[in-house]
Amino acid sequence: MEILHVSAECYPVAKAGGLGDVVGALPKYQHEAGYIAKVVMPMYKTKFLNTHEWDVVHKGYTNLGNWWFIYTIIKEKTNVLGFDLYQVDINGLLDREKIYGYDDDPARFVAFQIAVVDWVAAWKHRPDVIHVHDHQAALIPFMIKHCYRYQHLQGIPTVLTIHNAEYQGWLGWDKSYFIPAWDNWKSGLLEWKNSINSLACGVRCAWKVTTVSPSYLEELRWSANGLEALFEYEKGKCTGILNGIDMNVWDPETDSYIENHYNIKNKTDGKAKNKKLLCERFSLDEQKPLLAFIGRLVGEKGADLLPQAIGDSFYYIGRKMNFLILGSGSPMIEQNLERARTLSSGDCSIYIGYNESLSHLMYAGTDFILMPSRVEPCGLNQMYAMRYGTMPVVRSTGGLRDTVRDFGDPDGYGIRFNNPVIGDITHAIWRAVQLYTDPLLMDEMRRRMMRLDFSWETSMKHYGDLYASL
Ligand code: ADP
């Protein structure tokens, strides 16, 4: 079976979050399981592009409204990622430093999708499934079904995976001319609240829709940034499939980003060595429990609650713990965190920015990972953390609810709280500090977490069943 994944991100080529991780891993495991798995993504200016060799496999000429452009499809020569990786080069539009954040992002991603479908239209055969990811690729099911020039592709089954429904790819109707001429009777499929909504359109037009955890799918029916009614209406074709993690990349025994490797047997020693490194680097106290946050500093992740939660923890619990924050995002949250750091007399440290190697060291060297998310479609951090024997302290939502069991419950191993509010977070931090005073229990929790299986095998099987049902 041949699957073509279409995505704006793919690790290690270009990653801004979980989408990149998933598209870098799922096709690799599919390939190993005997599928022909291909990934096509935009060609950004990345280090990966410059350090690998490429073949030009297709050149085409197409249009975004009345702007005509040449696009080139290049393929990585050696299949170093374990699957066929293709990139779409559109001169001046996609070849930029950043993945997102440009004023013309709507034009960039519609042009990307048009180039992909034009390219597929030129193939001598058809893929068995086109699997599109998030709103940057979510117009493809509509294009295939209703744009006149792609009519011969209509029979190709499409799957849309939603990694995050907060971002929906809105386009004003004044940009509708971007989309190749379509059957006007179908305009309603593009429309949501007076604009073109790529994600809503994808949900309506894809043959099947998946979300990255079962709980997130349930939650979308009452909280989906305006699309709740749509998810309720389309629930029949939606399935929640929990992401896996790349067990080869995220393995404390072989992780190339950390110096002190360890496994379930020597975890106490291994984690202590990594913690020592981390504490020296950030002038923290290695005797105290170390709680970390890794992620985008946005309200969705509850990052705005951290500064006060940190301050309140010191005030109510005492200076019994250290905090280390890695992330970037809202300037206001960054400023407030900086203020919390200044007031912490050395018990809190912050690294603003994106740093892959530091994140690995943090999963290995910290004791707890804080995730006070308001929305968490799946969440990978908690799974990485557990693989490294680091306990997640999470708000019960989406994928966090599906993967973390409270240590107060039978066979539990994490800390859960219900509401994204300061009081609940501070109470959860207090529970973490208490737990840390019991090394035997801590050790047992680490053992339980490190034995959990979050590999892609199970998820891949679910995707396989879904493809087969098409
Ligand atoms: P998102 O909603 O951002 O996609 P996920 O939990 O699905 O959240 O994925 C987050 C991924 O991004 C994890 O691999 C995490 O380690 C990584 N990450 C997030 N922020 C940073 C950062 N500042 N530096 C390094 N890695 C980061």
Coordinates of C-alpha atoms and ligand atoms in Angstrom, one line a residue:
M1 CA 0.0 0.0 0.0
E2 CA 1.4 3.4 -1.0
I3 CA 0.8 6.3 1.4
L4 CA 1.7 9.9 0.5
H5 CA 1.9 12.1 3.6
V6 CA 1.6 15.8 3.0
S7 CA 2.8 18.1 5.8
A8 CA 4.4 21.5 6.6
E9 CA 6.8 19.9 9.1
C10 CA 8.9 16.7 9.3
Y11 CA 11.6 16.0 11.8
P12 CA 14.6 16.4 11.5
V13 CA 14.2 18.6 8.4
A14 CA 11.9 21.2 9.9
K15 CA 10.0 21.0 13.2
A16 CA 8.1 23.6 15.2
G17 CA 6.3 21.1 17.4
G18 CA 4.6 17.7 17.6
L19 CA 3.5 17.7 14.0
G20 CA 7.2 17.5 12.9
D21 CA 7.9 14.6 15.3
V22 CA 4.9 12.6 14.1
V23 CA 5.5 13.1 10.4
G24 CA 9.2 12.2 10.9
A25 CA 8.4 9.0 12.7
L26 CA 5.1 7.4 11.5
P27 CA 6.2 7.0 7.8
K28 CA 9.5 5.4 9.0
Y29 CA 7.6 2.8 11.0
Q30 CA 5.1 2.3 8.1
H31 CA 8.0 1.8 5.7
E32 CA 9.5 -0.8 8.1
A33 CA 6.1 -2.6 8.2
G34 CA 6.0 -2.9 4.4
Y35 CA 4.1 0.1 3.3
I36 CA 5.5 2.5 0.6
A37 CA 5.5 5.6 2.7
K38 CA 6.4 9.0 1.2
V39 CA 6.5 12.4 2.7
V40 CA 6.2 15.6 0.8
M41 CA 6.8 19.0 2.5
P42 CA 7.8 22.5 1.5
M43 CA 11.4 23.2 0.8
Y44 CA 12.5 25.7 3.5
K45 CA 16.1 27.0 3.9
T46 CA 17.2 24.4 6.4
K47 CA 20.5 22.9 7.4
F48 CA 19.1 19.5 6.3
L49 CA 18.6 20.8 2.8
N50 CA 22.3 21.9 2.5
T51 CA 23.8 18.9 4.1
H52 CA 22.0 16.2 2.0
E53 CA 22.0 15.4 -1.7
W54 CA 18.9 15.7 -3.8
D55 CA 17.5 14.5 -7.1
V56 CA 15.1 16.7 -9.1
V57 CA 12.2 14.3 -9.8
H58 CA 9.7 16.7 -11.3
K59 CA 9.3 20.3 -12.6
G60 CA 6.0 21.9 -13.2
Y61 CA 4.3 25.2 -14.0
T62 CA 1.1 26.1 -12.2
N63 CA -0.8 29.0 -10.8
L64 CA -2.1 30.6 -7.7
G65 CA -4.9 32.7 -9.2
N66 CA -3.3 34.8 -11.9
W67 CA 0.2 34.4 -10.5
W68 CA 2.0 31.7 -12.5
F69 CA 5.0 30.0 -11.0
I70 CA 7.5 27.1 -11.6
Y71 CA 7.7 24.5 -8.9
T72 CA 10.3 21.8 -8.5
I73 CA 10.0 18.5 -6.6
I74 CA 13.3 17.2 -5.2
K75 CA 13.9 13.9 -3.5
E76 CA 16.5 13.1 -0.9
K77 CA 18.9 10.7 -2.5
T78 CA 19.8 8.2 0.2
N79 CA 16.4 7.7 2.0
V80 CA 18.4 8.6 5.2
L81 CA 15.1 9.1 7.1
G82 CA 13.8 5.6 6.4
F83 CA 11.2 6.7 3.8
D84 CA 11.1 8.7 0.6
L85 CA 11.3 12.4 1.4
Y86 CA 10.2 14.9 -1.2
Q87 CA 10.4 18.7 -0.9
V88 CA 8.5 21.3 -3.0
D89 CA 10.6 24.3 -4.1
I90 CA 8.6 27.4 -5.0
N91 CA 11.1 30.1 -5.5
G92 CA 10.6 33.1 -3.2
L93 CA 7.6 31.6 -1.5
L94 CA 8.6 28.5 0.4
D95 CA 12.4 28.8 0.6
R96 CA 12.5 30.9 3.7
E97 CA 14.3 30.5 7.1
K98 CA 11.2 30.0 9.2
I99 CA 8.4 27.5 8.7
Y100 CA 5.6 29.9 9.7
G101 CA 5.0 33.5 10.7
Y102 CA 5.0 35.3 7.4
D103 CA 2.2 37.7 6.3
D104 CA 1.8 35.6 3.1
D105 CA 1.5 32.2 4.9
P106 CA -2.0 31.6 3.4
A107 CA -0.6 32.1 -0.2
R108 CA 2.5 30.0 0.7
F109 CA 0.6 27.0 1.9
V110 CA -2.2 27.1 -0.8
A111 CA 0.6 27.2 -3.4
F112 CA 2.3 24.3 -1.7
Q113 CA -0.9 22.2 -1.8
I114 CA -1.5 23.1 -5.5
A115 CA 2.0 22.1 -6.4
V116 CA 1.6 18.7 -4.5
V117 CA -1.7 17.9 -6.2
D118 CA -0.4 19.0 -9.7
W119 CA 2.6 16.7 -9.1
V120 CA 0.5 13.7 -8.1
A121 CA -1.7 14.4 -11.1
A122 CA 1.4 13.9 -13.3
W123 CA 2.2 10.5 -11.8
K124 CA 1.7 7.4 -14.0
H125 CA 0.0 5.6 -11.1
R126 CA -2.0 6.7 -8.1
P127 CA -1.1 6.5 -4.4
D128 CA -3.5 4.3 -2.4
V129 CA -4.0 7.0 0.2
I130 CA -3.2 10.7 0.5
H131 CA -2.7 11.4 4.2
V132 CA -2.8 15.1 4.9
H133 CA -1.7 16.7 8.2
D134 CA -3.2 19.8 9.8
H135 CA -4.6 22.9 8.0
Q136 CA -1.6 23.5 5.8
A137 CA -2.5 20.5 3.8
A138 CA -6.3 20.3 4.6
L139 CA -7.5 21.8 1.3
I140 CA -6.2 18.9 -0.7
P141 CA -9.2 16.6 -0.1
F142 CA -11.5 19.4 -1.4
M143 CA -9.2 20.1 -4.4
I144 CA -9.1 16.4 -5.4
K145 CA -12.9 16.1 -5.1
H146 CA -14.1 19.4 -6.5
C147 CA -11.5 21.2 -8.6
Y148 CA -12.1 20.6 -12.3
R149 CA -8.5 20.1 -13.2
Y150 CA -8.0 17.3 -10.7
Q151 CA -11.2 15.4 -11.5
H152 CA -9.3 12.3 -12.5
L153 CA -7.9 12.0 -9.0
Q154 CA -11.3 11.9 -7.3
G155 CA -11.1 8.3 -6.4
I156 CA -8.0 8.6 -4.2
P157 CA -8.9 8.1 -0.6
T158 CA -7.9 10.9 1.7
V159 CA -7.2 11.0 5.5
L160 CA -6.8 14.2 7.5
T161 CA -5.0 14.0 10.8
I162 CA -5.6 16.9 13.1
H163 CA -2.6 17.6 15.3
N164 CA -4.0 20.9 16.6
A165 CA -7.5 22.3 15.8
E166 CA -6.7 25.7 17.3
Y167 CA -5.0 26.7 14.0
Q168 CA -7.4 26.4 11.1
G169 CA -5.9 28.2 8.1
W170 CA -8.5 30.9 7.6
L171 CA -8.6 32.7 4.2
G172 CA -10.8 35.7 3.3
W173 CA -13.1 35.1 0.4
D174 CA -11.1 37.7 -1.5
K175 CA -8.4 35.0 -1.6
S176 CA -10.7 32.3 -3.0
Y177 CA -9.2 32.8 -6.4
F178 CA -6.1 31.1 -5.0
I179 CA -7.9 27.8 -5.2
P180 CA -8.1 26.2 -8.7
A181 CA -11.5 26.6 -10.4
W182 CA -14.0 24.4 -8.5
D183 CA -17.6 23.4 -8.8
N184 CA -19.4 26.5 -7.4
W185 CA -22.2 24.4 -6.0
K186 CA -19.6 23.1 -3.5
S187 CA -18.6 26.5 -2.1
G188 CA -20.3 25.8 1.1
L189 CA -17.7 23.1 1.9
L190 CA -15.0 25.8 2.0
E191 CA -17.0 28.2 4.2
W192 CA -17.1 28.6 7.9
K193 CA -18.3 31.8 9.5
N194 CA -17.9 34.0 6.5
S195 CA -14.4 32.9 5.5
I196 CA -12.7 30.0 3.9
N197 CA -11.6 27.7 6.7
S198 CA -9.1 25.1 5.5
L199 CA -9.4 22.8 8.5
A200 CA -13.2 22.8 8.5
C201 CA -13.1 22.1 4.7
G202 CA -10.7 19.2 5.3
V203 CA -13.0 17.7 8.0
R204 CA -15.9 17.8 5.6
C205 CA -14.1 16.5 2.5
A206 CA -11.5 14.0 3.8
W207 CA -12.8 10.4 3.7
K208 CA -11.6 9.9 7.3
V209 CA -10.5 12.2 10.0
T210 CA -8.2 11.4 12.9
T211 CA -7.1 13.3 15.9
V212 CA -3.9 12.5 17.8
S213 CA -5.6 11.1 20.9
P214 CA -9.1 9.7 21.7
S215 CA -9.8 12.2 24.5
Y216 CA -8.9 15.1 22.2
L217 CA -11.5 14.0 19.7
E218 CA -14.1 13.9 22.5
E219 CA -13.1 17.4 23.7
L220 CA -13.3 18.9 20.2
R221 CA -17.1 18.4 20.3
W222 CA -17.3 21.0 23.0
S223 CA -14.1 23.0 22.5
A224 CA -12.7 23.4 19.0
N225 CA -12.0 27.1 18.5
G226 CA -15.4 27.5 16.9
L227 CA -15.7 24.2 15.0
E228 CA -17.5 22.3 17.8
A229 CA -20.7 21.8 15.8
L230 CA -18.8 20.5 12.9
F231 CA -17.0 17.8 15.0
E232 CA -20.3 16.8 16.5
Y233 CA -21.8 16.5 13.0
E234 CA -18.9 14.6 11.5
K235 CA -18.2 12.3 14.4
G236 CA -19.1 9.3 12.4
K237 CA -15.9 9.5 10.3
C238 CA -13.6 10.7 13.1
T239 CA -11.3 8.4 15.1
G240 CA -8.8 9.3 17.8
I241 CA -5.4 7.5 17.4
L242 CA -2.8 8.2 20.0
N243 CA 0.6 9.2 18.7
G244 CA 3.6 7.0 19.4
I245 CA 7.1 8.3 20.0
D246 CA 10.2 7.4 18.1
M247 CA 11.8 5.0 20.5
N248 CA 15.1 5.1 18.7
V249 CA 15.5 8.9 18.9
W250 CA 14.1 9.1 22.4
D251 CA 16.1 6.5 24.2
P252 CA 18.2 7.4 27.3
E253 CA 20.5 4.5 26.5
T254 CA 21.6 5.8 23.1
D255 CA 20.4 9.5 22.9
S256 CA 23.2 11.3 21.0
Y257 CA 22.3 14.6 22.7
I258 CA 23.2 13.4 26.2
E259 CA 26.6 12.4 27.6
N260 CA 25.5 10.2 30.5
H261 CA 23.5 7.3 29.1
Y262 CA 21.3 5.1 31.3
N263 CA 18.6 2.5 31.3
I264 CA 16.0 1.2 33.7
K265 CA 18.7 -0.6 35.8
N266 CA 21.0 2.3 36.4
K267 CA 18.5 5.1 36.1
T268 CA 19.1 6.7 39.5
D269 CA 22.8 7.1 38.8
G270 CA 22.3 8.1 35.2
K271 CA 19.6 10.7 36.0
A272 CA 21.7 12.2 38.8
K273 CA 24.7 12.7 36.5
N274 CA 22.5 14.5 33.9
K275 CA 20.9 16.5 36.7
K276 CA 24.3 17.6 37.9
L277 CA 25.3 18.8 34.5
L278 CA 22.0 20.7 34.1
C279 CA 22.3 22.3 37.5
E280 CA 25.9 23.4 37.0
R281 CA 24.9 24.9 33.7
F282 CA 21.9 26.8 35.1
S283 CA 23.3 27.4 38.6
L284 CA 20.6 25.4 40.3
D285 CA 20.7 23.3 43.4
E286 CA 21.0 19.6 42.6
Q287 CA 19.7 18.5 46.0
K288 CA 16.3 20.0 45.4
P289 CA 13.6 18.4 43.1
L290 CA 13.9 20.0 39.7
L291 CA 10.7 20.8 37.8
A292 CA 10.9 21.7 34.2
F293 CA 8.7 23.1 31.5
I294 CA 9.5 22.6 27.8
G295 CA 7.4 24.0 25.1
R296 CA 5.8 27.0 23.4
L297 CA 5.1 29.8 25.8
V298 CA 1.5 30.3 24.8
G299 CA -1.8 30.2 26.7
E300 CA -2.7 26.9 25.1
K301 CA 0.1 25.2 27.0
G302 CA -0.8 27.1 30.2
A303 CA 2.6 28.9 30.1
D304 CA 1.0 32.2 31.2
L305 CA 0.1 30.5 34.5
L306 CA 3.7 29.5 35.3
P307 CA 5.1 32.8 36.6
Q308 CA 2.5 33.0 39.3
A309 CA 2.5 29.3 40.0
I310 CA 6.3 29.5 40.6
G311 CA 5.9 32.5 42.9
D312 CA 3.1 30.9 44.8
S313 CA 5.0 27.6 45.2
F314 CA 7.9 29.4 46.8
Y315 CA 5.5 31.4 49.0
Y316 CA 3.3 28.5 50.2
I317 CA 5.5 25.5 49.9
G318 CA 8.8 27.1 50.6
R319 CA 12.1 27.2 48.7
K320 CA 12.1 23.4 48.4
M321 CA 12.3 23.0 44.7
N322 CA 13.9 24.4 41.5
F323 CA 12.4 25.3 38.2
L324 CA 13.9 25.3 34.7
I325 CA 11.9 26.6 31.8
L326 CA 12.8 26.1 28.1
G327 CA 10.6 27.7 25.4
S328 CA 9.7 30.8 23.5
G329 CA 6.5 32.4 22.4
S330 CA 4.4 35.3 23.7
P331 CA 6.7 38.2 24.7
M332 CA 4.4 39.0 27.7
I333 CA 4.8 35.5 29.1
E334 CA 8.6 35.7 28.4
Q335 CA 8.7 38.9 30.4
N336 CA 6.7 37.6 33.3
L337 CA 8.9 34.5 33.5
E338 CA 11.9 36.7 33.5
R339 CA 10.4 38.6 36.5
A340 CA 9.7 35.3 38.3
R341 CA 13.3 34.3 37.7
T342 CA 14.6 37.6 39.2
L343 CA 12.4 37.1 42.3
S344 CA 13.4 33.5 42.7
S345 CA 16.9 34.1 44.2
G346 CA 18.4 31.5 42.0
D347 CA 15.7 28.8 42.4
C348 CA 14.4 29.3 38.9
S349 CA 16.2 29.5 35.6
I350 CA 15.0 30.2 32.1
Y351 CA 16.2 29.6 28.6
I352 CA 14.3 31.5 26.0
G353 CA 14.5 30.0 22.5
Y354 CA 14.4 26.6 20.8
N355 CA 17.1 24.2 21.7
E356 CA 16.7 20.5 20.7
S357 CA 19.8 19.3 22.6
L358 CA 18.9 21.1 25.8
S359 CA 15.4 19.6 25.7
H360 CA 16.9 16.1 25.6
L361 CA 19.2 16.9 28.5
M362 CA 16.2 18.2 30.4
Y363 CA 14.1 15.1 29.9
A364 CA 17.1 13.1 31.2
G365 CA 18.2 15.4 34.0
T366 CA 15.0 16.8 35.6
D367 CA 12.8 15.1 38.1
F368 CA 9.4 16.4 36.9
I369 CA 7.9 17.8 33.7
L370 CA 5.2 20.4 34.2
M371 CA 2.3 20.5 31.7
P372 CA -0.5 22.8 32.8
S373 CA -2.0 22.7 29.3
R374 CA -5.4 24.2 28.6
V375 CA -5.4 22.3 25.3
E376 CA -3.2 19.2 24.5
P377 CA -4.2 17.2 21.4
C378 CA -1.7 14.5 22.3
G379 CA 1.4 16.0 23.9
L380 CA 4.7 14.3 23.3
N381 CA 6.7 15.8 26.2
Q382 CA 5.0 13.6 28.8
M383 CA 5.8 10.5 26.8
Y384 CA 9.4 11.5 26.2
A385 CA 9.7 12.4 29.9
M386 CA 8.4 9.0 31.1
R387 CA 10.8 7.2 28.7
Y388 CA 13.6 9.0 30.6
G389 CA 12.1 8.3 34.0
T390 CA 11.0 11.8 34.6
M391 CA 7.5 12.2 36.1
P392 CA 4.9 14.2 34.3
V393 CA 2.8 16.7 36.3
V394 CA -0.1 17.3 33.9
R395 CA -3.5 18.8 33.6
S396 CA -6.0 16.0 32.7
T397 CA -6.9 17.0 29.2
G398 CA -6.6 15.4 25.7
G399 CA -3.6 13.1 25.2
L400 CA -2.4 13.9 28.8
R401 CA -5.5 12.2 30.1
D402 CA -4.9 9.2 27.8
T403 CA -1.3 8.7 28.8
V404 CA -0.7 9.7 32.4
R405 CA -2.2 7.9 35.3
D406 CA -2.0 9.5 38.8
F407 CA 0.4 7.8 41.2
G408 CA -2.4 7.8 43.8
D409 CA -4.4 5.4 41.5
P410 CA -3.6 1.6 41.3
D411 CA -0.4 1.2 39.1
G412 CA -0.2 5.0 38.7
Y413 CA 3.0 6.8 37.9
G414 CA 2.3 10.5 37.3
I415 CA 0.6 13.5 38.8
R416 CA -2.7 14.8 37.4
F417 CA -4.8 17.8 38.2
N418 CA -8.1 18.9 36.8
N419 CA -8.1 22.6 36.2
P420 CA -5.6 25.0 34.5
V421 CA -5.6 27.4 37.5
I422 CA -2.9 28.5 39.9
G423 CA -4.3 26.7 42.9
D424 CA -4.4 23.3 41.2
I425 CA -0.9 23.7 39.7
T426 CA 0.6 24.7 43.0
H427 CA -1.1 21.8 44.8
A428 CA 0.3 19.4 42.1
I429 CA 3.8 20.9 42.7
W430 CA 3.4 20.4 46.4
R431 CA 2.6 16.7 45.7
A432 CA 5.7 16.4 43.6
V433 CA 7.9 17.9 46.3
Q434 CA 6.4 15.5 48.9
L435 CA 6.9 12.5 46.6
Y436 CA 10.5 13.5 46.1
T437 CA 11.2 13.1 49.8
D438 CA 10.5 9.4 49.4
P439 CA 13.4 8.0 47.2
L440 CA 12.0 4.5 47.2
L441 CA 8.6 5.5 46.0
M442 CA 10.3 7.8 43.4
D443 CA 12.4 4.9 42.2
E444 CA 9.3 2.7 41.8
M445 CA 7.5 5.4 39.9
R446 CA 10.5 5.8 37.5
R447 CA 10.6 2.0 37.0
R448 CA 6.9 2.0 36.1
M449 CA 7.3 4.9 33.7
M450 CA 10.3 3.5 31.9
R451 CA 8.6 0.2 31.3
L452 CA 5.6 1.8 29.5
D453 CA 5.4 1.2 25.8
F454 CA 4.6 4.3 23.7
S455 CA 6.1 2.9 20.6
W456 CA 4.5 3.5 17.2
E457 CA 3.6 -0.1 16.7
T458 CA 0.1 0.2 18.2
S459 CA -0.7 3.5 16.5
M460 CA 0.6 2.3 13.2
K461 CA -1.7 -0.7 13.4
H462 CA -4.7 1.6 14.0
Y463 CA -3.7 3.7 10.9
G464 CA -3.3 0.5 8.9
D465 CA -6.8 -0.6 9.8
L466 CA -8.1 2.8 8.9
Y467 CA -6.4 2.8 5.5
A468 CA -7.7 -0.7 4.9
S469 CA -11.2 0.4 5.6
L470 CA -11.0 2.9 2.7
Ligands
ADP1 P1 3.1 21.2 20.2 O1 1.7 21.6 20.6 O2 4.0 22.3 20.4 O3 3.2 20.5 18.9 P2 3.9 18.6 21.4 O4 4.0 18.2 22.9 O5 3.0 17.8 20.5 O6 3.5 20.2 21.4 O7 5.4 18.6 20.8 C1 6.4 19.5 21.4 C2 7.7 19.0 20.8 O8 8.5 20.2 20.6 C3 8.5 18.2 21.8 O9 9.4 17.3 21.0 C4 9.3 19.2 22.6 O10 10.4 18.6 23.2 C5 9.6 20.2 21.5 N1 9.9 21.5 21.9 C6 8.9 22.5 22.2 N2 9.5 23.6 22.5 C7 10.9 23.4 22.5 C8 12.0 24.3 22.7 N3 11.9 25.5 23.1 N4 13.2 23.7 22.5 C9 13.3 22.4 22.2 N5 12.3 21.6 21.9 C10 11.1 22.1 22.1

